[in-house]
Amino acid sequence: MPASFLASAPAALARVAADAAQLRDSHLAAVAASAAALAGSPSAASLASDPFLRLVRDKLAVIGRLETARAALASLSAVHALAATARSQLAAASAAPAPPAPPAPPAPPAMPSQSPPSSPSSPSSTPSHVEPQHLTAAIQSYLGLPAAVAPEIARLLATESSAACPSTASRLHALRAVEASFLPVYAFVRQTADALYSDIRAHLASITASLLIDKLNWPKPATSEAVAAAWPAISALFRTSMLLVHPDDLLSTLAPSKPLPEAGTCSLLPVEFLLAPIRQSFRFHFSGKKPTNDLDRPELFCSFIVRILADQCDAVALLVQPIVDQAYAVSVSTGSAAAVSTPNAKDVFVRGLADLVQQKVTRSLPKLLANPAALLRTVDELLAFDAKIRESYIQPLTVDAPWPGCAAVILGNKSHFATWLSVEKQAALARFGELAADPKCWSRAFATMADIDDERVVVFADRFKNLMVTLRDQLVRLPSTLQRLAFVSDILLPPIDKYVAQIDQELWRHQATFVAVNDANYTLERKGSRLQHLARCASSLNAVHMMIRSWCDDPIFLALSREVCDDLEAETSGDYPSIFADIVSQFQESTDKIAQTIVDDIIHDVRESLWTYLKRRNWLDTADDVQQASAGTVSPSLQEALRVLGHYLNSVCEDMPRALFRSAVLRPVASQLDDHLWSKVVIRSQFSCLGGCQLKQDVHNGLHRVLRTFHASPARLLPKVSDAVAILGLDREASGPDGIDIYSVMLAAIEEDETLPAILEQIGVFHLDAKDVREVVGRRIEAMGDF
């Protein structure tokens, strides 16, 4: 025990002993004797085990409670004198027709005076005899005492040998005398108990703060050597403080039906002593005109508390909790407290620090509501602070009463929450406007990492996704389901609608810009750049679309979907529709619309470039045909179409995710090109052997070569044309015994021979049915007249 405390203790205890000596009470006399004994032997052991502190806990505050009046009155010799006075007054009252109010006995010196309550009116005539049980009921009703106290007072006031029983009114006058004598005693005892508690607590707090600051530099981290040197004295002070109980708190130990406070909600003096220097430092830094008290920088006081928690939380649990456990175990074993869960010192410490943040925000609330930017920043910091506390430090006491968090100071008020929601919505939409107005918004976000950038995200989509993730993180930190639903409706959904509208606006601009085919500015590079911009719009939609689809399976949004369905009393089969279902459909429709525009533009220009190639109505043998077919080259009239097709597909593929490009652009373009060549070339033309071979060269060395850049099996993209050229390019004579010539296919097709499927499979025809095969075979000049 520190010497400074021992030096000041005798004087303080002697003063309490002198005050207590003025009471004519055996219990307070014992207190005075114990205090005098303690003042004569000031040692750490006596301070921890002396009956004085136990008496403060177990006796002195008990006397200060009306609920313990029976125990006090039963042991006070003054009560017997009061009873004698009451009996004489009762006798005088029976002889006098209207007894005057008896004067109150003189109060002890230095006791505060208190006037007795007015006497209630009573009937003029009462029964001549009042049984003790009736007197007990009257006493209990008049004084407001518990049922266990009133019989003792009734026994002291009743007279067994009175010849003439006094009236009820006279008895009540006597009770007034008892009360007038008891109230000053009660007030003085209560005042003495409070003063004694305050003195001891003030001494302990002062000495503990000096040790914590001087020896440990609290609340900064201390070395293990410093802790080892200072902890014995500090722990002795903490153990002593656990013996000190306020008189108001002793009711729970005396009434078993009223348990002690639950862990984490009561005030532990060791933790209070640890918090006192921190509170002083917090007020110094974050009040007044200090630079750190900046309304626009709430992260300063939040990080101040988080840093202390990170430095000291484990130390509180390791060093203080054993002292609390020991004190509660002793209380339960001695019967002075009911068996309850031991308070968690760490939780009390964390909640005490969090209270500093709540008080700071409460004081700053009027200024925050008048400053939207500061309000947004403060709420963001408080939500992050609450999430950190819940995740790392605090444990909810019960499921029904979780820690509300510091943000509840603002968000817990409906009016303040609506204000914050409105400001947050304006900020989100303003941020979206900045993203859309950025001149580089349609540039590739990861152009330098094109080899690993599978999503082909542009700057606009990447920043918008970051904005959505930020808003989603804010949503998760909101404690209330109703607040989360309001956040989704007012803040999360409007930017998404704006985003889709912005993409639709880009598509409208593309479609509204008409350039004639014969325009000098209508170059291949310019049209490719326009399609490239549409591809970036599609990839942007796809990136955000994938993010929102993942939110549909997020537990947070699934819970909100269930809440919405329950509120609407919707009938579901167990699968609740997502709150993003309509948005997902809207994104898909917009993506399909852009992809269809790209496909239409590509097919339009490819068909225009095929015009010369399609002018050739027959593919009969000519010198040019023989020369080209034998050389294996592509027809010159097809070169332009191949160049247009390759340039457009390459422009789109560079700025669109590969999966989306194949499904939304490549396959539709190839399908339409396949149908176009089938209907315009294969079905409408006549082919010689060399003409069929030339068409086969055009498809294999031309179209397949272009498409192979984007797909490993180009024949699967042009199934009908690829199968048709496999038939049209057959020789007149088989090259070997197992070879297939055009006549074998003709004969099997004419006769509908069952060997036809095997023959087609052998030459690589898998997609044409028998009718289409006969149609293709009939295009060969050798079959004229037979089909």
GROMACS .gro file of N, CA, C and O in nm, residues 219-220 277-286 292 298-311 353 356-357 385:
model
  124
  219PRO      N    1  -0.223   0.595  -2.041
  219PRO     CA    2  -0.259   0.463  -2.098
  219PRO      C    3  -0.167   0.414  -2.209
  219PRO      O    4  -0.207   0.330  -2.289
  220LYS      N    5  -0.046   0.467  -2.218
  220LYS     CA    6   0.047   0.419  -2.319
  220LYS      C    7   0.101   0.282  -2.279
  220LYS      O    8   0.101   0.246  -2.161
  277PRO      N    9  -0.788   0.861  -1.592
  277PRO     CA   10  -0.687   0.938  -1.667
  277PRO      C   11  -0.718   0.948  -1.816
  277PRO      O   12  -0.686   1.049  -1.880
  278ILE      N   13  -0.779   0.844  -1.872
  278ILE     CA   14  -0.813   0.846  -2.015
  278ILE      C   15  -0.921   0.950  -2.040
  278ILE      O   16  -0.915   1.024  -2.141
  279ARG      N   17  -1.020   0.959  -1.952
  279ARG     CA   18  -1.124   1.060  -1.968
  279ARG      C   19  -1.062   1.201  -1.963
  279ARG      O   20  -1.099   1.289  -2.041
  280GLN      N   21  -0.970   1.221  -1.872
  280GLN     CA   22  -0.907   1.351  -1.861
  280GLN      C   23  -0.829   1.385  -1.988
  280GLN      O   24  -0.836   1.497  -2.039
  281SER      N   25  -0.755   1.289  -2.040
  281SER     CA   26  -0.679   1.312  -2.163
  281SER      C   27  -0.772   1.335  -2.281
  281SER      O   28  -0.745   1.420  -2.367
  282PHE      N   29  -0.882   1.259  -2.288
  282PHE     CA   30  -0.977   1.275  -2.398
  282PHE      C   31  -1.039   1.415  -2.396
  282PHE      O   32  -1.051   1.479  -2.502
  283ARG      N   33  -1.077   1.462  -2.277
  283ARG     CA   34  -1.134   1.597  -2.268
  283ARG      C   35  -1.032   1.703  -2.305
  283ARG      O   36  -1.066   1.806  -2.366
  284PHE      N   37  -0.906   1.680  -2.271
  284PHE     CA   38  -0.803   1.777  -2.303
  284PHE      C   39  -0.785   1.791  -2.455
  284PHE      O   40  -0.774   1.902  -2.507
  285HIS      N   41  -0.782   1.678  -2.525
  285HIS     CA   42  -0.752   1.680  -2.668
  285HIS      C   43  -0.874   1.713  -2.754
  285HIS      O   44  -0.859   1.772  -2.863
  286PHE      N   45  -0.993   1.677  -2.710
  286PHE     CA   46  -1.109   1.683  -2.798
  286PHE      C   47  -1.221   1.772  -2.743
  286PHE      O   48  -1.339   1.742  -2.757
  292THR      N   49  -0.685   1.939  -3.227
  292THR     CA   50  -0.738   1.804  -3.246
  292THR      C   51  -0.890   1.800  -3.236
  292THR      O   52  -0.951   1.701  -3.276
  298PRO      N   53  -1.332   1.352  -3.753
  298PRO     CA   54  -1.375   1.262  -3.645
  298PRO      C   55  -1.285   1.141  -3.630
  298PRO      O   56  -1.290   1.073  -3.527
  299GLU      N   57  -1.203   1.113  -3.731
  299GLU     CA   58  -1.114   0.998  -3.719
  299GLU      C   59  -1.012   1.017  -3.608
  299GLU      O   60  -0.953   0.918  -3.559
  300LEU      N   61  -0.989   1.141  -3.564
  300LEU     CA   62  -0.890   1.165  -3.460
  300LEU      C   63  -0.933   1.103  -3.327
  300LEU      O   64  -0.857   1.030  -3.264
  301PHE      N   65  -1.055   1.134  -3.283
  301PHE     CA   66  -1.096   1.079  -3.153
  301PHE      C   67  -1.130   0.931  -3.163
  301PHE      O   68  -1.115   0.857  -3.066
  302CYS      N   69  -1.176   0.885  -3.280
  302CYS     CA   70  -1.201   0.741  -3.294
  302CYS      C   71  -1.071   0.663  -3.290
  302CYS      O   72  -1.061   0.559  -3.222
  303SER      N   73  -0.970   0.711  -3.361
  303SER     CA   74  -0.841   0.640  -3.360
  303SER      C   75  -0.775   0.650  -3.223
  303SER      O   76  -0.701   0.558  -3.183
  304PHE      N   77  -0.799   0.757  -3.148
  304PHE     CA   78  -0.747   0.770  -3.013
  304PHE      C   79  -0.798   0.655  -2.925
  304PHE      O   80  -0.721   0.590  -2.853
  305ILE      N   81  -0.928   0.628  -2.932
  305ILE     CA   82  -0.987   0.521  -2.852
  305ILE      C   83  -0.942   0.384  -2.902
  305ILE      O   84  -0.909   0.293  -2.824
  306VAL      N   85  -0.940   0.366  -3.034
  306VAL     CA   86  -0.900   0.236  -3.090
  306VAL      C   87  -0.755   0.204  -3.052
  306VAL      O   88  -0.722   0.089  -3.022
  307ARG      N   89  -0.670   0.304  -3.052
  307ARG     CA   90  -0.530   0.281  -3.015
  307ARG      C   91  -0.518   0.237  -2.869
  307ARG      O   92  -0.439   0.145  -2.837
  308ILE      N   93  -0.594   0.300  -2.781
  308ILE     CA   94  -0.590   0.258  -2.641
  308ILE      C   95  -0.643   0.116  -2.625
  308ILE      O   96  -0.588   0.035  -2.548
  309LEU      N   97  -0.749   0.084  -2.696
  309LEU     CA   98  -0.802  -0.052  -2.689
  309LEU      C   99  -0.700  -0.154  -2.737
  309LEU      O  100  -0.683  -0.260  -2.676
  310ALA      N  101  -0.634  -0.123  -2.847
  310ALA     CA  102  -0.533  -0.215  -2.899
  310ALA      C  103  -0.417  -0.233  -2.801
  310ALA      O  104  -0.360  -0.342  -2.789
  311ASP      N  105  -0.383  -0.126  -2.729
  311ASP     CA  106  -0.268  -0.133  -2.637
  311ASP      C  107  -0.301  -0.196  -2.503
  311ASP      O  108  -0.216  -0.266  -2.446
  353LEU      N  109  -1.482   0.335  -2.261
  353LEU     CA  110  -1.415   0.414  -2.365
  353LEU      C  111  -1.512   0.453  -2.476
  353LEU      O  112  -1.506   0.565  -2.529
  356LEU      N  113  -1.710   0.762  -2.412
  356LEU     CA  114  -1.644   0.889  -2.441
  356LEU      C  115  -1.675   0.936  -2.583
  356LEU      O  116  -1.699   1.054  -2.607
  357VAL      N  117  -1.675   0.842  -2.677
  357VAL     CA  118  -1.708   0.875  -2.816
  357VAL      C  119  -1.854   0.918  -2.825
  357VAL      O  120  -1.887   1.017  -2.893
  385PHE      N  121  -1.598   0.254  -3.664
  385PHE     CA  122  -1.557   0.236  -3.524
  385PHE      C  123  -1.642   0.130  -3.456
  385PHE      O  124  -1.589   0.040  -3.387
   0.00000   0.00000   0.00000
